[in-house]
Structure formats: C-alpha cells, structure tokens
Amino acid sequence: MMTTTNKPNTAFWIIAVLALLWNLMGLFQFFGVAFMLEAMVEALPEDQATLYTSIPQWYIIVFGIAVFSGVLACITMLIRKKITVVLFLISLLAVLVAQIYWIFATDVMDVIGPTAIAMPLIVIAIAIFLYFYSKGAAQKGWLR
C-alpha cells in the first residue's frame, strides 16, 4: 500500500463539512427520539404514534452509537486522523443494524407505506460512502 503525504483536495474538505452537517442532523434526530419521543408523536395518527413509541430501547442505543460515532468520525476527519476510518466503520455497522431492523422488523411498510424506506436507504448509502471515502483518504495519506 502506497502512502503519500499529499494534502487533501478541496473535495475532501467539502465532503468532510457536509458529512459533519449530515451527522449533526442525525444527532438532533437521536436526541428527539431518545428524549422527546412522546412530544414528537402527539400530532401523528395513532398507528404511526404506536409504531414510533414501540421502538425497543436497544434500537435507540444503536441509533446513538451510529450518530455519535458518525459525528466523531467527521471531527477526526476534519483534523485528519486515521481513527476516522474505524469510527465510520462503527457508524456504518450501527446504521445497518438500526435501518435493517426499521425496514424489516417493524410495521413501517404497512403503517406508512413504501416511501418510509427511502430515508433509511439514503442513510445506509451515505454511511457506506463515508466509510469507503475515509478508507481512500487514509490510503492517500490524507489521514495521519
């Protein structure tokens, strides 16, 4: 494996900042689910409220692992540390567990419909991209 000491290109910085903003939005969502779920579901129809309030505690913990490791990965990416790759891997694995559960083990398709899986699929795609992008950045020597 060839490692260089090249400085990251402009795209790296744009991706790192956008990734941080994305993960901060995830963190905001996590705090809503973890601490304000009852208030968030008050305006929803009963079947949707039941769907959200029946989420198991382990799911919320995995969601937290996904977003906290994602935010930390973005911060370490901005300061160009190799630990970024490991943090994005942890985030990706947690995202996969959470989103696969949401899509296949809940009634989300019956309650909300097929459009309910759009965001989980986007979240998975972004997590996969960030993991592999960080691996590439490490191989290019952009992360030390």
PDB file of C-alpha atoms in Angstrom:
ATOM      1  CA  MET A   1       0.000   0.000   0.000  1.00  0.00           C
ATOM      2  CA  MET A   2       1.460   3.288  -1.103  1.00  0.00           C
ATOM      3  CA  THR A   3       1.081   6.178   1.291  1.00  0.00           C
ATOM      4  CA  THR A   4       1.866   9.763   0.422  1.00  0.00           C
ATOM      5  CA  THR A   5       1.812  12.937   2.460  1.00  0.00           C
ATOM      6  CA  ASN A   6      -0.339  14.856   0.000  1.00  0.00           C
ATOM      7  CA  LYS A   7      -2.660  17.424   1.402  1.00  0.00           C
ATOM      8  CA  PRO A   8      -6.347  16.691   0.852  1.00  0.00           C
ATOM      9  CA  ASN A   9      -8.034  18.247  -2.142  1.00  0.00           C
ATOM     10  CA  THR A  10     -10.949  20.674  -1.937  1.00  0.00           C
ATOM     11  CA  ALA A  11     -13.497  17.874  -2.385  1.00  0.00           C
ATOM     12  CA  PHE A  12     -12.196  16.229   0.802  1.00  0.00           C
ATOM     13  CA  TRP A  13     -12.946  19.345   2.852  1.00  0.00           C
ATOM     14  CA  ILE A  14     -16.366  19.821   1.254  1.00  0.00           C
ATOM     15  CA  ILE A  15     -17.274  16.178   1.911  1.00  0.00           C
ATOM     16  CA  ALA A  16     -15.980  16.381   5.494  1.00  0.00           C
ATOM     17  CA  VAL A  17     -18.034  19.501   6.266  1.00  0.00           C
ATOM     18  CA  LEU A  18     -21.186  18.164   4.573  1.00  0.00           C
ATOM     19  CA  ALA A  19     -20.739  14.852   6.397  1.00  0.00           C
ATOM     20  CA  LEU A  20     -20.479  16.699   9.709  1.00  0.00           C
ATOM     21  CA  LEU A  21     -23.665  18.653   8.966  1.00  0.00           C
ATOM     22  CA  TRP A  22     -25.432  15.411   7.965  1.00  0.00           C
ATOM     23  CA  ASN A  23     -24.330  13.641  11.138  1.00  0.00           C
ATOM     24  CA  LEU A  24     -25.279  16.624  13.304  1.00  0.00           C
ATOM     25  CA  MET A  25     -28.793  16.379  11.829  1.00  0.00           C
ATOM     26  CA  GLY A  26     -28.739  12.693  12.793  1.00  0.00           C
ATOM     27  CA  LEU A  27     -27.643  13.650  16.292  1.00  0.00           C
ATOM     28  CA  PHE A  28     -30.557  16.095  16.513  1.00  0.00           C
ATOM     29  CA  GLN A  29     -32.924  13.295  15.434  1.00  0.00           C
ATOM     30  CA  PHE A  30     -31.405  10.956  18.010  1.00  0.00           C
ATOM     31  CA  PHE A  31     -31.992  13.429  20.849  1.00  0.00           C
ATOM     32  CA  GLY A  32     -35.581  13.824  19.667  1.00  0.00           C
ATOM     33  CA  VAL A  33     -36.182  10.067  19.690  1.00  0.00           C
ATOM     34  CA  ALA A  34     -34.277   9.469  22.922  1.00  0.00           C
ATOM     35  CA  PHE A  35     -35.674  12.324  24.997  1.00  0.00           C
ATOM     36  CA  MET A  36     -38.744  13.859  23.328  1.00  0.00           C
ATOM     37  CA  LEU A  37     -40.478  10.946  21.581  1.00  0.00           C
ATOM     38  CA  GLU A  38     -43.827  11.414  23.312  1.00  0.00           C
ATOM     39  CA  ALA A  39     -43.985  15.073  22.276  1.00  0.00           C
ATOM     40  CA  MET A  40     -42.858  14.241  18.734  1.00  0.00           C
ATOM     41  CA  VAL A  41     -45.644  11.699  18.149  1.00  0.00           C
ATOM     42  CA  GLU A  42     -48.543  13.669  19.657  1.00  0.00           C
ATOM     43  CA  ALA A  43     -49.663  15.024  16.269  1.00  0.00           C
ATOM     44  CA  LEU A  44     -49.295  11.699  14.438  1.00  0.00           C
ATOM     45  CA  PRO A  45     -52.126   9.298  13.650  1.00  0.00           C
ATOM     46  CA  GLU A  46     -52.472   6.569  16.288  1.00  0.00           C
ATOM     47  CA  ASP A  47     -50.913   3.793  14.181  1.00  0.00           C
ATOM     48  CA  GLN A  48     -47.827   5.910  13.440  1.00  0.00           C
ATOM     49  CA  ALA A  49     -47.528   7.012  17.074  1.00  0.00           C
ATOM     50  CA  THR A  50     -47.699   3.361  18.155  1.00  0.00           C
ATOM     51  CA  LEU A  51     -45.010   2.447  15.614  1.00  0.00           C
ATOM     52  CA  TYR A  52     -42.597   5.049  16.969  1.00  0.00           C
ATOM     53  CA  THR A  53     -43.338   4.540  20.665  1.00  0.00           C
ATOM     54  CA  SER A  54     -42.905   0.763  20.393  1.00  0.00           C
ATOM     55  CA  ILE A  55     -39.264   1.093  19.306  1.00  0.00           C
ATOM     56  CA  PRO A  56     -37.139  -1.035  21.677  1.00  0.00           C
ATOM     57  CA  GLN A  57     -34.524   0.607  23.892  1.00  0.00           C
ATOM     58  CA  TRP A  58     -31.672  -1.285  22.182  1.00  0.00           C
ATOM     59  CA  TYR A  59     -32.653   0.380  18.884  1.00  0.00           C
ATOM     60  CA  ILE A  60     -32.270   3.830  20.441  1.00  0.00           C
ATOM     61  CA  ILE A  61     -28.857   2.812  21.820  1.00  0.00           C
ATOM     62  CA  VAL A  62     -27.719   1.547  18.400  1.00  0.00           C
ATOM     63  CA  PHE A  63     -29.066   4.752  16.812  1.00  0.00           C
ATOM     64  CA  GLY A  64     -26.981   6.722  19.326  1.00  0.00           C
ATOM     65  CA  ILE A  65     -23.855   4.694  18.527  1.00  0.00           C
ATOM     66  CA  ALA A  66     -24.409   5.362  14.822  1.00  0.00           C
ATOM     67  CA  VAL A  67     -24.755   9.124  15.157  1.00  0.00           C
ATOM     68  CA  PHE A  68     -22.178   9.720  17.885  1.00  0.00           C
ATOM     69  CA  SER A  69     -19.520   7.684  16.079  1.00  0.00           C
ATOM     70  CA  GLY A  70     -20.508   9.447  12.843  1.00  0.00           C
ATOM     71  CA  VAL A  71     -20.070  12.892  14.404  1.00  0.00           C
ATOM     72  CA  LEU A  72     -16.738  11.858  15.969  1.00  0.00           C
ATOM     73  CA  ALA A  73     -15.636  10.425  12.622  1.00  0.00           C
ATOM     74  CA  CYS A  74     -16.382  13.728  10.921  1.00  0.00           C
ATOM     75  CA  ILE A  75     -14.490  15.701  13.558  1.00  0.00           C
ATOM     76  CA  THR A  76     -11.486  13.378  13.297  1.00  0.00           C
ATOM     77  CA  MET A  77     -11.734  13.608   9.505  1.00  0.00           C
ATOM     78  CA  LEU A  78     -11.527  17.395   9.730  1.00  0.00           C
ATOM     79  CA  ILE A  79      -8.398  17.097  11.867  1.00  0.00           C
ATOM     80  CA  ARG A  80      -7.118  14.372   9.517  1.00  0.00           C
ATOM     81  CA  LYS A  81      -6.746  11.423  11.896  1.00  0.00           C
ATOM     82  CA  LYS A  82      -6.711   7.768  10.783  1.00  0.00           C
ATOM     83  CA  ILE A  83      -9.145   6.810  13.554  1.00  0.00           C
ATOM     84  CA  THR A  84     -11.747   8.323  11.202  1.00  0.00           C
ATOM     85  CA  VAL A  85     -11.927   5.049   9.265  1.00  0.00           C
ATOM     86  CA  VAL A  86     -12.672   2.978  12.377  1.00  0.00           C
ATOM     87  CA  LEU A  87     -15.279   5.476  13.582  1.00  0.00           C
ATOM     88  CA  PHE A  88     -17.042   5.479  10.202  1.00  0.00           C
ATOM     89  CA  LEU A  89     -16.992   1.657  10.252  1.00  0.00           C
ATOM     90  CA  ILE A  90     -18.624   1.615  13.706  1.00  0.00           C
ATOM     91  CA  SER A  91     -21.191   4.127  12.472  1.00  0.00           C
ATOM     92  CA  LEU A  92     -21.872   2.077   9.326  1.00  0.00           C
ATOM     93  CA  LEU A  93     -22.371  -1.153  11.280  1.00  0.00           C
ATOM     94  CA  ALA A  94     -24.742   0.564  13.711  1.00  0.00           C
ATOM     95  CA  VAL A  95     -26.617   2.189  10.805  1.00  0.00           C
ATOM     96  CA  LEU A  96     -27.044  -1.205   9.149  1.00  0.00           C
ATOM     97  CA  VAL A  97     -28.389  -2.814  12.322  1.00  0.00           C
ATOM     98  CA  ALA A  98     -30.793   0.059  13.026  1.00  0.00           C
ATOM     99  CA  GLN A  99     -32.073   0.550   9.488  1.00  0.00           C
ATOM    100  CA  ILE A 100     -32.433  -3.143   8.678  1.00  0.00           C
ATOM    101  CA  TYR A 101     -34.451  -3.532  11.883  1.00  0.00           C
ATOM    102  CA  TRP A 102     -36.584  -0.490  10.995  1.00  0.00           C
ATOM    103  CA  ILE A 103     -37.309  -1.730   7.464  1.00  0.00           C
ATOM    104  CA  PHE A 104     -37.791  -5.460   8.100  1.00  0.00           C
ATOM    105  CA  ALA A 105     -38.778  -5.923  11.761  1.00  0.00           C
ATOM    106  CA  THR A 106     -41.337  -3.145  12.213  1.00  0.00           C
ATOM    107  CA  ASP A 107     -44.684  -2.491  10.558  1.00  0.00           C
ATOM    108  CA  VAL A 108     -43.356   0.670   8.904  1.00  0.00           C
ATOM    109  CA  MET A 109     -44.288  -0.541   5.409  1.00  0.00           C
ATOM    110  CA  ASP A 110     -47.879  -1.262   6.489  1.00  0.00           C
ATOM    111  CA  VAL A 111     -48.258   1.897   8.580  1.00  0.00           C
ATOM    112  CA  ILE A 112     -46.514   4.486   6.401  1.00  0.00           C
ATOM    113  CA  GLY A 113     -46.032   2.703   3.082  1.00  0.00           C
ATOM    114  CA  PRO A 114     -43.107   2.098   0.732  1.00  0.00           C
ATOM    115  CA  THR A 115     -41.935   5.717   0.921  1.00  0.00           C
ATOM    116  CA  ALA A 116     -40.963   5.033   4.542  1.00  0.00           C
ATOM    117  CA  ILE A 117     -37.865   3.147   3.409  1.00  0.00           C
ATOM    118  CA  ALA A 118     -36.472   5.988   1.281  1.00  0.00           C
ATOM    119  CA  MET A 119     -34.684   7.755   4.148  1.00  0.00           C
ATOM    120  CA  PRO A 120     -33.284   4.547   5.698  1.00  0.00           C
ATOM    121  CA  LEU A 121     -31.838   3.603   2.292  1.00  0.00           C
ATOM    122  CA  ILE A 122     -30.316   7.085   1.908  1.00  0.00           C
ATOM    123  CA  VAL A 123     -28.810   6.831   5.402  1.00  0.00           C
ATOM    124  CA  ILE A 124     -27.301   3.431   4.548  1.00  0.00           C
ATOM    125  CA  ALA A 125     -25.906   4.710   1.237  1.00  0.00           C
ATOM    126  CA  ILE A 126     -24.295   7.750   2.869  1.00  0.00           C
ATOM    127  CA  ALA A 127     -22.798   5.632   5.673  1.00  0.00           C
ATOM    128  CA  ILE A 128     -21.305   3.229   3.110  1.00  0.00           C
ATOM    129  CA  PHE A 129     -19.932   6.132   1.068  1.00  0.00           C
ATOM    130  CA  LEU A 130     -18.345   7.840   4.096  1.00  0.00           C
ATOM    131  CA  TYR A 131     -16.676   4.633   5.251  1.00  0.00           C
ATOM    132  CA  PHE A 132     -15.147   3.874   1.853  1.00  0.00           C
ATOM    133  CA  TYR A 133     -14.268   7.525   1.212  1.00  0.00           C
ATOM    134  CA  SER A 134     -12.412   7.676   4.535  1.00  0.00           C
ATOM    135  CA  LYS A 135     -10.566   4.448   3.667  1.00  0.00           C
ATOM    136  CA  GLY A 136      -9.472   6.034   0.386  1.00  0.00           C
ATOM    137  CA  ALA A 137      -8.427   9.223   2.161  1.00  0.00           C
ATOM    138  CA  ALA A 138      -6.302   7.176   4.567  1.00  0.00           C
ATOM    139  CA  GLN A 139      -4.674   5.301   1.681  1.00  0.00           C
ATOM    140  CA  LYS A 140      -3.837   8.615   0.010  1.00  0.00           C
ATOM    141  CA  GLY A 141      -2.162   9.802   3.189  1.00  0.00           C
ATOM    142  CA  TRP A 142      -4.753  12.494   3.874  1.00  0.00           C
ATOM    143  CA  LEU A 143      -5.418  10.981   7.295  1.00  0.00           C
ATOM    144  CA  ARG A 144      -2.454  10.506   9.624  1.00  0.00           C
TER     145      ARG A 144
END
